[in-house]
Amino acid sequence: MTDMTKGSAPSRRRQRFPEISTRAWEHPADRSGLVAMRKLSGFDDVLKKLAGLVSERSVRLMFLATAVKTSERQFPELYDMVRDAAYVLDLEKVPDLYVSQDPKVNAYCIGMETPVIVVTTGLVELMDEEELRAVIGHEVGHAMSGHAVYQTMLLILTNLATRVAWIPLGNLAIMALITALKEWFRKAELSSDRAGLLAGQDLQASMRALMKLAGGAHMAEMNVDAFLEQAAEYDRAGDLRDSVLKLLQVLPQSHPFAVVRVSQLKKWAESEEYRSILAGAYPRRGDDPDASVSAQWKAAAESYSQSVKDSKDPLMGLLRDLGNGVGTVGGKLRDTFTGAGRSNGSGNGSGDSDGGKNGDTQD
């Protein structure tokens, strides 16, 4: 833990969160699964068995042999950053931080019993001090939430899928699990983006770090507001066919797209939830055992429902119509995939417009 009396204090004052529970920053869809798993009898034993399938000790030895372990004498600024993030988020056991020689921009947290954070030289060279602070806080958030279990399960299931690929139904079942885990992990990334913001408490730096993942080091050529407009354009782009393409593009991904992450993080930073955390009103770890699983699942369902309501995506609009009644859905699908009604300002086109307005009013 950072000793604030020995010269390792943050370069600027930030709010500290004693006894903060990871539930404070976890996305509802991420938190619901975590709370449910933590309620399971013997869950810790399951984690240990999973960890045994991917040797945690061998991974640690590999990084000791091939990467640079940060300390007061090696990458001291990064060493102070991980200690500082642990101090702000009240994590007693500070994860080891390694710097790995790799031009690819990457950072990750591995290990379940003793998490290790790794950042690449490509990332260190790309980010400024405050951006690095947000990234390291993001990884500390992964460590605290126990997200490494997702990566372990994904690794095991992916390897299993290749072995049973010749069994059609068996492989389909495993691939369904993998797809579900990737959706879960994408929400876990949104959770850890929030943890990074809490650790650094600099929204602009957090958004810049995410923008650099998309556009590289040329920040003088980029603009946060323009990038957010790009995110809005992506959300509403095209028709139903484009919506399907976007869905197919995101399903294989373990991380949300950069424009989505920036948009989601800014939205959370402007929420009452974030303001309450900064004011000291947040869930404590001591209350974690009493967290209601059903309440968390309800929150996750409400989160997905709200995302459908807020989205400008044509497919999400179709889902809203389904919720309001199926009267216009068939016509919309027919017009979209046949091209009918595009040059005609009346008839089905007018009916669709009215249906959309009605749906918007009810939202």
Tab-separated table of C-alpha atoms in Angstrom:
chain	number	residue	atom	x	y	z
A	1	MET	CA	0.000	0.000	0.000
A	2	THR	CA	1.236	3.482	-0.782
A	3	ASP	CA	2.868	5.243	2.162
A	4	MET	CA	1.714	8.831	1.762
A	5	THR	CA	4.501	10.108	4.075
A	6	LYS	CA	7.449	8.896	2.018
A	7	GLY	CA	7.267	10.874	-1.180
A	8	SER	CA	4.897	8.560	-3.055
A	9	ALA	CA	1.832	10.781	-2.709
A	10	PRO	CA	-0.184	11.426	-5.874
A	11	SER	CA	0.899	14.328	-8.046
A	12	ARG	CA	-2.505	15.859	-7.336
A	13	ARG	CA	-5.070	15.245	-4.610
A	14	ARG	CA	-7.692	12.586	-5.276
A	15	GLN	CA	-10.524	11.169	-3.245
A	16	ARG	CA	-9.769	7.859	-1.500
A	17	PHE	CA	-12.469	5.191	-1.057
A	18	PRO	CA	-11.968	3.190	2.164
A	19	GLU	CA	-13.597	-0.256	2.146
A	20	ILE	CA	-15.152	0.344	-1.276
A	21	SER	CA	-16.828	-2.700	-2.775
A	22	THR	CA	-16.204	-3.528	-6.411
A	23	ARG	CA	-19.994	-3.391	-6.775
A	24	ALA	CA	-19.586	0.392	-6.783
A	25	TRP	CA	-18.086	0.412	-10.277
A	26	GLU	CA	-19.160	-2.879	-11.805
A	27	HIS	CA	-21.523	-2.644	-14.774
A	28	PRO	CA	-24.912	-4.187	-13.799
A	29	ALA	CA	-24.526	-7.041	-16.318
A	30	ASP	CA	-21.056	-7.780	-14.924
A	31	ARG	CA	-22.034	-7.351	-11.275
A	32	SER	CA	-25.049	-9.665	-11.470
A	33	GLY	CA	-22.904	-12.590	-12.567
A	34	LEU	CA	-20.189	-11.870	-10.023
A	35	VAL	CA	-22.615	-11.597	-7.118
A	36	ALA	CA	-24.264	-14.869	-8.179
A	37	MET	CA	-20.923	-16.670	-8.401
A	38	ARG	CA	-19.771	-15.354	-5.033
A	39	LYS	CA	-22.930	-16.774	-3.489
A	40	LEU	CA	-22.176	-20.267	-4.766
A	41	SER	CA	-21.026	-22.732	-2.143
A	42	GLY	CA	-17.413	-23.722	-2.761
A	43	PHE	CA	-16.849	-21.016	-5.387
A	44	ASP	CA	-13.330	-20.363	-4.082
A	45	ASP	CA	-12.496	-24.046	-4.490
A	46	VAL	CA	-13.743	-23.951	-8.091
A	47	LEU	CA	-11.492	-20.977	-8.803
A	48	LYS	CA	-8.497	-22.790	-7.378
A	49	LYS	CA	-9.189	-25.803	-9.574
A	50	LEU	CA	-9.522	-23.602	-12.636
A	51	ALA	CA	-6.278	-21.871	-11.736
A	52	GLY	CA	-4.603	-25.263	-11.586
A	53	LEU	CA	-5.515	-25.920	-15.222
A	54	VAL	CA	-3.489	-22.882	-16.284
A	55	SER	CA	-0.372	-22.879	-14.097
A	56	GLU	CA	-0.299	-19.546	-12.326
A	57	ARG	CA	3.151	-20.239	-10.964
A	58	SER	CA	4.616	-20.919	-14.415
A	59	VAL	CA	3.137	-17.662	-15.738
A	60	ARG	CA	4.705	-15.712	-12.863
A	61	LEU	CA	8.073	-17.352	-13.438
A	62	MET	CA	7.869	-16.555	-17.143
A	63	PHE	CA	7.360	-12.849	-16.478
A	64	LEU	CA	10.156	-12.831	-13.920
A	65	ALA	CA	12.424	-14.264	-16.596
A	66	THR	CA	11.312	-12.266	-19.645
A	67	ALA	CA	9.865	-8.934	-18.444
A	68	VAL	CA	10.869	-6.119	-16.087
A	69	LYS	CA	9.312	-6.152	-12.622
A	70	THR	CA	8.627	-2.592	-11.534
A	71	SER	CA	10.064	-1.415	-8.249
A	72	GLU	CA	11.608	1.666	-6.656
A	73	ARG	CA	14.626	1.023	-8.922
A	74	GLN	CA	12.897	-0.145	-12.125
A	75	PHE	CA	10.181	1.953	-13.758
A	76	PRO	CA	9.656	3.739	-10.406
A	77	GLU	CA	6.893	5.995	-11.751
A	78	LEU	CA	4.821	3.008	-12.883
A	79	TYR	CA	5.572	1.312	-9.571
A	80	ASP	CA	4.178	4.334	-7.719
A	81	MET	CA	1.119	4.390	-9.990
A	82	VAL	CA	0.024	0.854	-9.160
A	83	ARG	CA	0.599	1.490	-5.460
A	84	ASP	CA	-1.340	4.729	-5.726
A	85	ALA	CA	-4.267	3.031	-7.518
A	86	ALA	CA	-4.325	0.361	-4.813
A	87	TYR	CA	-4.316	3.092	-2.157
A	88	VAL	CA	-7.178	5.049	-3.741
A	89	LEU	CA	-9.301	1.895	-4.246
A	90	ASP	CA	-8.236	0.522	-0.840
A	91	LEU	CA	-6.616	-2.685	-2.060
A	92	GLU	CA	-4.290	-3.909	0.662
A	93	LYS	CA	-2.215	-6.357	-1.381
A	94	VAL	CA	-0.721	-4.418	-4.302
A	95	PRO	CA	-0.400	-6.506	-7.488
A	96	ASP	CA	3.041	-6.869	-9.034
A	97	LEU	CA	3.408	-4.814	-12.206
A	98	TYR	CA	5.587	-5.978	-15.097
A	99	VAL	CA	6.682	-4.157	-18.235
A	100	SER	CA	6.954	-6.454	-21.246
A	101	GLN	CA	8.879	-5.603	-24.417
A	102	ASP	CA	6.173	-5.567	-27.069
A	103	PRO	CA	5.373	-2.841	-29.615
A	104	LYS	CA	1.684	-3.758	-29.438
A	105	VAL	CA	-0.337	-1.484	-27.165
A	106	ASN	CA	-1.708	-3.726	-24.440
A	107	ALA	CA	-2.275	-4.125	-20.708
A	108	TYR	CA	-3.788	-7.079	-18.908
A	109	CYS	CA	-4.303	-8.666	-15.507
A	110	ILE	CA	-3.763	-12.399	-15.101
A	111	GLY	CA	-3.862	-14.819	-12.202
A	112	MET	CA	-6.674	-15.471	-9.762
A	113	GLU	CA	-5.184	-16.022	-6.324
A	114	THR	CA	-2.293	-13.597	-6.874
A	115	PRO	CA	-3.091	-11.287	-9.794
A	116	VAL	CA	-0.252	-9.828	-11.871
A	117	ILE	CA	-0.563	-6.730	-14.065
A	118	VAL	CA	1.400	-6.512	-17.312
A	119	VAL	CA	1.803	-3.451	-19.529
A	120	THR	CA	3.659	-3.447	-22.827
A	121	THR	CA	6.365	-0.994	-23.839
A	122	GLY	CA	4.086	0.017	-26.701
A	123	LEU	CA	1.487	1.201	-24.204
A	124	VAL	CA	4.025	2.935	-21.932
A	125	GLU	CA	5.418	4.876	-24.882
A	126	LEU	CA	1.949	5.839	-26.138
A	127	MET	CA	0.339	7.133	-22.944
A	128	ASP	CA	1.114	10.200	-20.849
A	129	GLU	CA	1.253	10.074	-17.032
A	130	GLU	CA	-2.454	10.564	-16.339
A	131	GLU	CA	-3.491	8.205	-19.132
A	132	LEU	CA	-1.201	5.529	-17.706
A	133	ARG	CA	-2.746	6.120	-14.296
A	134	ALA	CA	-6.194	5.414	-15.763
A	135	VAL	CA	-4.964	2.263	-17.532
A	136	ILE	CA	-3.274	0.899	-14.418
A	137	GLY	CA	-6.372	1.716	-12.359
A	138	HIS	CA	-8.386	-0.214	-14.960
A	139	GLU	CA	-6.188	-3.275	-14.412
A	140	VAL	CA	-6.356	-2.928	-10.619
A	141	GLY	CA	-10.138	-2.961	-11.046
A	142	HIS	CA	-9.841	-6.274	-12.912
A	143	ALA	CA	-7.729	-7.681	-10.077
A	144	MET	CA	-10.176	-6.584	-7.397
A	145	SER	CA	-13.254	-7.925	-9.226
A	146	GLY	CA	-11.634	-11.284	-9.938
A	147	HIS	CA	-12.161	-10.931	-13.669
A	148	ALA	CA	-9.263	-13.262	-14.430
A	149	VAL	CA	-11.707	-16.134	-13.988
A	150	TYR	CA	-13.346	-15.091	-17.282
A	151	GLN	CA	-10.068	-15.289	-19.138
A	152	THR	CA	-9.295	-18.683	-17.621
A	153	MET	CA	-12.712	-20.056	-18.485
A	154	LEU	CA	-12.486	-18.636	-22.004
A	155	LEU	CA	-9.078	-20.246	-22.483
A	156	ILE	CA	-10.310	-23.634	-21.258
A	157	LEU	CA	-13.503	-23.539	-23.310
A	158	THR	CA	-11.742	-22.316	-26.458
A	159	ASN	CA	-9.252	-25.174	-26.212
A	160	LEU	CA	-12.104	-27.607	-25.569
A	161	ALA	CA	-14.030	-26.311	-28.587
A	162	THR	CA	-11.151	-27.198	-30.895
A	163	ARG	CA	-11.033	-30.739	-29.504
A	164	VAL	CA	-14.736	-31.463	-29.942
A	165	ALA	CA	-15.232	-29.567	-33.207
A	166	TRP	CA	-16.141	-32.849	-34.879
A	167	ILE	CA	-19.184	-33.184	-32.552
A	168	PRO	CA	-21.684	-30.686	-34.047
A	169	LEU	CA	-24.032	-30.299	-31.086
A	170	GLY	CA	-21.233	-30.412	-28.506
A	171	ASN	CA	-19.250	-27.746	-30.312
A	172	LEU	CA	-22.344	-25.551	-30.734
A	173	ALA	CA	-23.030	-25.719	-27.002
A	174	ILE	CA	-19.462	-24.740	-26.141
A	175	MET	CA	-19.445	-21.924	-28.689
A	176	ALA	CA	-22.676	-20.622	-27.125
A	177	LEU	CA	-20.920	-20.540	-23.754
A	178	ILE	CA	-17.915	-18.787	-25.275
A	179	THR	CA	-20.173	-16.164	-26.875
A	180	ALA	CA	-21.941	-15.596	-23.555
A	181	LEU	CA	-18.619	-15.274	-21.713
A	182	LYS	CA	-17.376	-12.737	-24.246
A	183	GLU	CA	-20.514	-10.665	-23.734
A	184	TRP	CA	-19.893	-10.900	-19.990
A	185	PHE	CA	-16.258	-9.915	-20.409
A	186	ARG	CA	-17.154	-6.928	-22.592
A	187	LYS	CA	-19.238	-5.658	-19.674
A	188	ALA	CA	-16.321	-6.407	-17.343
A	189	GLU	CA	-14.194	-4.089	-19.493
A	190	LEU	CA	-16.752	-1.318	-19.031
A	191	SER	CA	-16.592	-1.997	-15.284
A	192	SER	CA	-12.829	-1.655	-15.207
A	193	ASP	CA	-12.956	1.534	-17.285
A	194	ARG	CA	-14.979	2.931	-14.392
A	195	ALA	CA	-12.412	1.658	-11.878
A	196	GLY	CA	-9.700	3.405	-13.890
A	197	LEU	CA	-11.678	6.653	-13.721
A	198	LEU	CA	-12.089	6.312	-9.949
A	199	ALA	CA	-8.376	5.633	-9.552
A	200	GLY	CA	-7.288	8.580	-11.694
A	201	GLN	CA	-10.318	10.878	-11.280
A	202	ASP	CA	-9.492	12.577	-14.580
A	203	LEU	CA	-12.220	11.931	-17.156
A	204	GLN	CA	-10.320	13.628	-19.969
A	205	ALA	CA	-7.270	11.404	-19.374
A	206	SER	CA	-9.426	8.261	-19.289
A	207	MET	CA	-11.098	9.205	-22.565
A	208	ARG	CA	-7.775	10.154	-24.174
A	209	ALA	CA	-6.348	6.755	-23.280
A	210	LEU	CA	-9.264	5.009	-24.984
A	211	MET	CA	-9.024	7.302	-28.011
A	212	LYS	CA	-5.342	6.439	-28.399
A	213	LEU	CA	-6.298	2.776	-28.669
A	214	ALA	CA	-8.162	3.772	-31.834
A	215	GLY	CA	-6.017	6.576	-33.286
A	216	GLY	CA	-2.537	6.223	-31.820
A	217	ALA	CA	-0.355	8.998	-30.440
A	218	HIS	CA	-1.608	11.824	-32.646
A	219	MET	CA	-3.732	13.544	-30.003
A	220	ALA	CA	-3.142	16.927	-31.657
A	221	GLU	CA	-5.106	15.552	-34.605
A	222	MET	CA	-7.974	14.184	-32.475
A	223	ASN	CA	-10.785	15.780	-30.519
A	224	VAL	CA	-12.801	14.257	-27.670
A	225	ASP	CA	-16.074	15.912	-28.696
A	226	ALA	CA	-15.628	14.803	-32.300
A	227	PHE	CA	-14.878	11.256	-31.113
A	228	LEU	CA	-18.092	11.258	-29.061
A	229	GLU	CA	-19.980	12.450	-32.132
A	230	GLN	CA	-18.389	9.544	-33.984
A	231	ALA	CA	-19.708	7.204	-31.285
A	232	ALA	CA	-23.217	8.612	-31.755
A	233	GLU	CA	-22.876	8.218	-35.526
A	234	TYR	CA	-21.850	4.577	-35.065
A	235	ASP	CA	-24.858	3.972	-32.810
A	236	ARG	CA	-27.414	5.305	-35.281
A	237	ALA	CA	-25.602	4.334	-38.512
A	238	GLY	CA	-27.395	2.632	-41.374
A	239	ASP	CA	-30.492	0.487	-41.438
A	240	LEU	CA	-31.348	-2.938	-40.027
A	241	ARG	CA	-28.803	-4.635	-42.273
A	242	ASP	CA	-26.052	-2.446	-40.827
A	243	SER	CA	-27.329	-3.247	-37.333
A	244	VAL	CA	-26.931	-6.949	-38.045
A	245	LEU	CA	-23.417	-6.341	-39.365
A	246	LYS	CA	-22.503	-4.407	-36.203
A	247	LEU	CA	-23.835	-7.248	-34.078
A	248	LEU	CA	-21.819	-9.819	-36.017
A	249	GLN	CA	-18.710	-7.661	-35.716
A	250	VAL	CA	-18.932	-7.288	-31.944
A	251	LEU	CA	-19.798	-10.901	-31.043
A	252	PRO	CA	-16.235	-12.265	-31.526
A	253	GLN	CA	-14.694	-9.359	-29.593
A	254	SER	CA	-13.527	-9.646	-25.986
A	255	HIS	CA	-13.502	-5.844	-25.634
A	256	PRO	CA	-16.123	-3.262	-26.609
A	257	PHE	CA	-15.133	-0.955	-29.452
A	258	ALA	CA	-13.232	2.184	-28.441
A	259	VAL	CA	-15.991	4.623	-29.435
A	260	VAL	CA	-18.485	2.675	-27.335
A	261	ARG	CA	-16.154	2.631	-24.317
A	262	VAL	CA	-15.574	6.391	-24.439
A	263	SER	CA	-19.290	7.095	-24.782
A	264	GLN	CA	-20.230	4.727	-21.950
A	265	LEU	CA	-17.555	6.078	-19.620
A	266	LYS	CA	-18.573	9.699	-20.169
A	267	LYS	CA	-22.201	8.779	-19.529
A	268	TRP	CA	-21.270	7.097	-16.239
A	269	ALA	CA	-19.029	10.019	-15.202
A	270	GLU	CA	-22.031	12.330	-15.579
A	271	SER	CA	-24.341	10.046	-13.581
A	272	GLU	CA	-25.602	10.459	-10.033
A	273	GLU	CA	-23.969	7.094	-9.232
A	274	TYR	CA	-20.478	8.473	-9.916
A	275	ARG	CA	-21.157	11.699	-8.015
A	276	SER	CA	-22.375	9.690	-5.020
A	277	ILE	CA	-19.201	7.594	-4.992
A	278	LEU	CA	-17.046	10.729	-4.976
A	279	ALA	CA	-19.165	12.029	-2.105
A	280	GLY	CA	-18.478	8.864	-0.103
A	281	ALA	CA	-21.866	7.172	-0.615
A	282	TYR	CA	-20.875	3.812	-2.069
A	283	PRO	CA	-21.350	0.104	-1.211
A	284	ARG	CA	-18.850	-1.309	1.292
A	285	ARG	CA	-17.136	-4.689	1.178
A	286	GLY	CA	-18.617	-5.632	4.515
A	287	ASP	CA	-22.047	-5.656	2.886
A	288	ASP	CA	-21.024	-7.895	-0.038
A	289	PRO	CA	-22.269	-11.147	1.586
A	290	ASP	CA	-25.731	-9.594	1.931
A	291	ALA	CA	-25.956	-8.446	-1.696
A	292	SER	CA	-29.138	-9.770	-3.288
A	293	VAL	CA	-28.653	-11.917	-6.382
A	294	SER	CA	-32.191	-11.228	-7.609
A	295	ALA	CA	-31.686	-7.488	-7.173
A	296	GLN	CA	-28.495	-7.637	-9.247
A	297	TRP	CA	-30.177	-9.621	-12.030
A	298	LYS	CA	-33.010	-7.090	-12.018
A	299	ALA	CA	-30.481	-4.257	-12.292
A	300	ALA	CA	-28.799	-6.054	-15.217
A	301	ALA	CA	-32.138	-6.493	-17.001
A	302	GLU	CA	-32.987	-2.837	-16.440
A	303	SER	CA	-29.571	-1.840	-17.784
A	304	TYR	CA	-30.100	-3.774	-21.016
A	305	SER	CA	-33.632	-2.406	-21.298
A	306	GLN	CA	-32.405	1.157	-20.835
A	307	SER	CA	-29.674	0.671	-23.434
A	308	VAL	CA	-32.346	-0.409	-25.922
A	309	LYS	CA	-34.440	2.661	-25.089
A	310	ASP	CA	-31.505	5.070	-25.363
A	311	SER	CA	-29.979	3.598	-28.516
A	312	LYS	CA	-30.557	5.147	-31.930
A	313	ASP	CA	-29.595	1.894	-33.644
A	314	PRO	CA	-32.296	0.653	-36.089
A	315	LEU	CA	-32.265	-2.850	-34.600
A	316	MET	CA	-32.770	-1.437	-31.102
A	317	GLY	CA	-35.635	0.619	-32.517
A	318	LEU	CA	-37.153	-2.591	-33.835
A	319	LEU	CA	-36.880	-4.125	-30.358
A	320	ARG	CA	-38.662	-1.095	-28.932
A	321	ASP	CA	-41.435	-1.623	-31.475
A	322	LEU	CA	-41.692	-5.257	-30.409
A	323	GLY	CA	-42.135	-4.063	-26.861
A	324	ASN	CA	-44.833	-1.616	-27.884
A	325	GLY	CA	-46.661	-3.954	-30.260
A	326	VAL	CA	-45.832	-5.874	-33.424
A	327	GLY	CA	-48.103	-3.945	-35.765
A	328	THR	CA	-45.397	-2.145	-37.734
A	329	VAL	CA	-42.512	-4.593	-37.321
A	330	GLY	CA	-43.346	-6.767	-40.307
A	331	GLY	CA	-43.593	-3.763	-42.597
A	332	LYS	CA	-40.278	-2.378	-41.388
A	333	LEU	CA	-38.501	-5.667	-41.991
A	334	ARG	CA	-40.049	-6.029	-45.450
A	335	ASP	CA	-39.190	-2.457	-46.467
A	336	THR	CA	-35.656	-2.704	-45.142
A	337	PHE	CA	-34.666	-5.881	-46.901
A	338	THR	CA	-36.554	-5.235	-50.133
A	339	GLY	CA	-35.748	-1.547	-50.418
A	340	ALA	CA	-39.443	-0.678	-50.671
A	341	GLY	CA	-40.662	2.718	-49.539
A	342	ARG	CA	-37.294	4.489	-49.798
A	343	SER	CA	-38.315	6.811	-52.587
A	344	ASN	CA	-41.934	7.059	-51.512
A	345	GLY	CA	-42.680	9.584	-48.824
A	346	SER	CA	-46.116	8.094	-48.092
A	347	GLY	CA	-47.648	4.708	-47.478
A	348	ASN	CA	-45.417	2.352	-45.494
A	349	GLY	CA	-42.764	5.012	-45.105
A	350	SER	CA	-45.234	7.327	-43.427
A	351	GLY	CA	-46.590	4.507	-41.307
A	352	ASP	CA	-43.082	3.614	-40.143
A	353	SER	CA	-42.405	7.206	-39.224
A	354	ASP	CA	-45.558	7.393	-37.164
A	355	GLY	CA	-44.740	4.105	-35.479
A	356	GLY	CA	-41.296	5.357	-34.567
A	357	LYS	CA	-42.715	8.564	-33.151
A	358	ASN	CA	-45.210	6.665	-31.086
A	359	GLY	CA	-42.461	4.439	-29.782
A	360	ASP	CA	-40.274	7.413	-28.936
A	361	THR	CA	-43.123	9.064	-27.058
A	362	GLN	CA	-43.758	5.963	-24.973
A	363	ASP	CA	-40.031	5.635	-24.180
